[in-house]
Amino acid sequence: MDDHTLRPLILKYLFWRANQANAATTQSVREYADKEELERMESCHQRCIEVLKCFLGGIRPRALFRALNVAGGNGRLSSTFLLQQYGTVDLFDQCAKAVKLARQAMRRNISMGIVQECSMQDFRWPCQYSGIFMVWCAGYLAREDLVAFLQKAKA
């Protein structure tokens, strides 16, 4: 396996580790985070940013063209980190409430690309991405589901 093959698996593992305690929580798939999960996201957010900065430090700047924030929720990762690193950032989430919050938070940012409500199964890849970020959802995915989702990017 080369570095490009390993990167999604490494990221999935890192964020799974950061979110281990949360993996046992069951929620409706359409529900946005409850108060307890929002608190865990807040406490984990800065560590996630540190891991991403370290990870992206080895990538040439011209490779940082366009990013996809998968299950991006209210867009916090996009607004606090990805928009400073990439020329354009697209985001999708299956929760209408989260997508509405993301649109409101980034409506004035010209680097924000597509913000849409859809599931991973329904997402249609509009373009090629330099980076694909899957933070919280990565801890809930089976390896086969992750591979199937990323294989659609090649099609």
XYZ file of C-alpha atoms in Angstrom:
155
model
C 0.000 0.000 0.000
C 1.268 3.466 -0.818
C 0.804 6.615 1.297
C -2.309 7.703 -0.629
C -4.019 4.382 0.075
C -3.167 4.498 3.759
C -4.189 8.104 4.484
C -7.972 7.529 4.693
C -7.413 4.490 6.897
C -4.994 6.378 9.152
C -7.449 9.267 9.542
C -10.296 6.874 10.209
C -8.257 5.193 12.933
C -7.135 8.461 14.557
C -10.630 9.875 14.788
C -12.088 6.551 15.859
C -9.620 6.556 18.750
C -10.546 10.133 19.653
C -14.216 9.146 19.659
C -14.154 5.626 21.142
C -16.488 6.408 24.014
C -19.017 7.924 21.651
C -19.168 4.861 19.378
C -21.439 3.016 21.787
C -24.059 5.794 21.693
C -27.001 4.995 19.446
C -29.040 7.748 17.827
C -31.460 8.159 14.987
C -29.491 8.698 11.780
C -31.433 11.878 10.988
C -30.881 13.467 14.405
C -28.117 16.013 14.865
C -25.880 15.718 17.933
C -27.528 15.864 21.336
C -26.097 18.014 24.140
C -23.777 15.262 25.399
C -22.349 14.579 21.948
C -21.892 18.299 21.256
C -19.854 18.541 24.459
C -17.661 15.621 23.369
C -17.212 17.232 19.946
C -16.158 20.478 21.602
C -13.606 18.786 23.871
C -12.171 16.787 20.949
C -12.196 19.577 18.340
C -8.847 21.203 19.168
C -7.066 17.837 19.256
C -8.555 16.969 15.868
C -7.236 20.267 14.460
C -3.752 19.506 15.832
C -3.775 16.036 14.250
C -4.910 17.478 10.912
C -2.239 20.207 10.931
C 0.421 17.590 11.564
C -1.001 15.326 8.864
C -1.313 18.097 6.252
C 2.143 19.468 7.050
C 3.704 16.915 4.713
C 1.513 17.754 1.721
C 2.618 20.277 -0.903
C 0.486 23.462 -0.800
C -0.506 23.234 -4.474
C -2.124 19.872 -3.698
C -4.564 21.609 -1.336
C -7.074 22.670 -3.979
C -10.517 21.419 -2.961
C -11.717 19.501 0.094
C -14.850 17.541 0.929
C -16.180 17.543 4.499
C -18.207 14.318 4.749
C -21.005 14.409 7.323
C -19.751 17.907 8.070
C -22.540 18.773 10.497
C -22.751 22.473 11.267
C -19.516 23.162 9.387
C -17.289 23.787 12.379
C -14.318 21.867 10.937
C -14.800 23.600 7.600
C -14.985 27.084 9.099
C -12.232 26.721 11.713
C -9.694 24.765 9.680
C -10.454 23.533 6.162
C -11.293 26.937 4.671
C -7.872 28.205 5.777
C -6.120 25.227 4.159
C -8.034 24.691 0.906
C -9.142 26.933 -1.931
C -12.677 25.549 -1.841
C -14.512 23.331 0.632
C -17.683 21.344 -0.081
C -19.757 19.872 2.736
C -22.631 17.452 3.033
C -24.571 15.968 5.923
C -27.794 13.980 6.098
C -29.251 16.159 8.869
C -31.287 19.136 7.600
C -30.742 21.059 10.855
C -26.960 20.676 10.622
C -26.875 21.712 6.950
C -28.962 24.791 7.733
C -26.508 25.757 10.501
C -23.546 25.223 8.142
C -25.123 27.400 5.435
C -25.801 30.168 7.936
C -22.291 30.016 9.390
C -20.570 30.185 6.003
C -22.909 32.172 3.809
C -20.410 35.032 3.480
C -17.336 32.898 2.829
C -16.601 32.835 -0.882
C -14.365 29.766 -0.526
C -17.278 27.645 0.665
C -18.511 25.528 -2.202
C -21.429 23.127 -2.162
C -23.329 22.665 1.116
C -25.987 20.007 0.708
C -28.250 17.665 2.611
C -27.753 14.045 1.619
C -26.504 10.719 2.943
C -23.226 9.069 2.040
C -25.136 6.578 -0.113
C -26.837 9.389 -2.062
C -23.851 11.719 -2.436
C -22.903 12.309 -6.077
C -19.268 13.277 -6.540
C -19.362 16.621 -8.395
C -15.578 16.817 -8.900
C -12.185 15.501 -7.816
C -11.026 16.400 -4.297
C -7.545 17.009 -2.914
C -8.717 15.987 0.553
C -11.692 14.097 1.947
C -12.365 14.629 5.644
C -14.561 12.263 7.626
C -14.343 13.051 11.311
C -17.216 11.793 13.445
C -18.820 9.489 10.898
C -15.562 7.574 10.376
C -15.866 5.993 13.802
C -19.258 4.538 12.894
C -18.399 3.124 9.471
C -17.501 -0.437 8.713
C -14.347 -0.703 6.581
C -16.391 -2.024 3.649
C -18.680 1.028 3.768
C -15.716 3.397 3.828
C -14.111 1.652 0.859
C -17.399 1.607 -1.089
C -17.917 5.326 -0.478
C -14.386 6.278 -1.551
C -14.518 4.022 -4.611
C -17.397 6.140 -5.920
C -14.929 9.038 -6.123
C -13.017 7.174 -8.847
C -16.066 6.549 -11.017
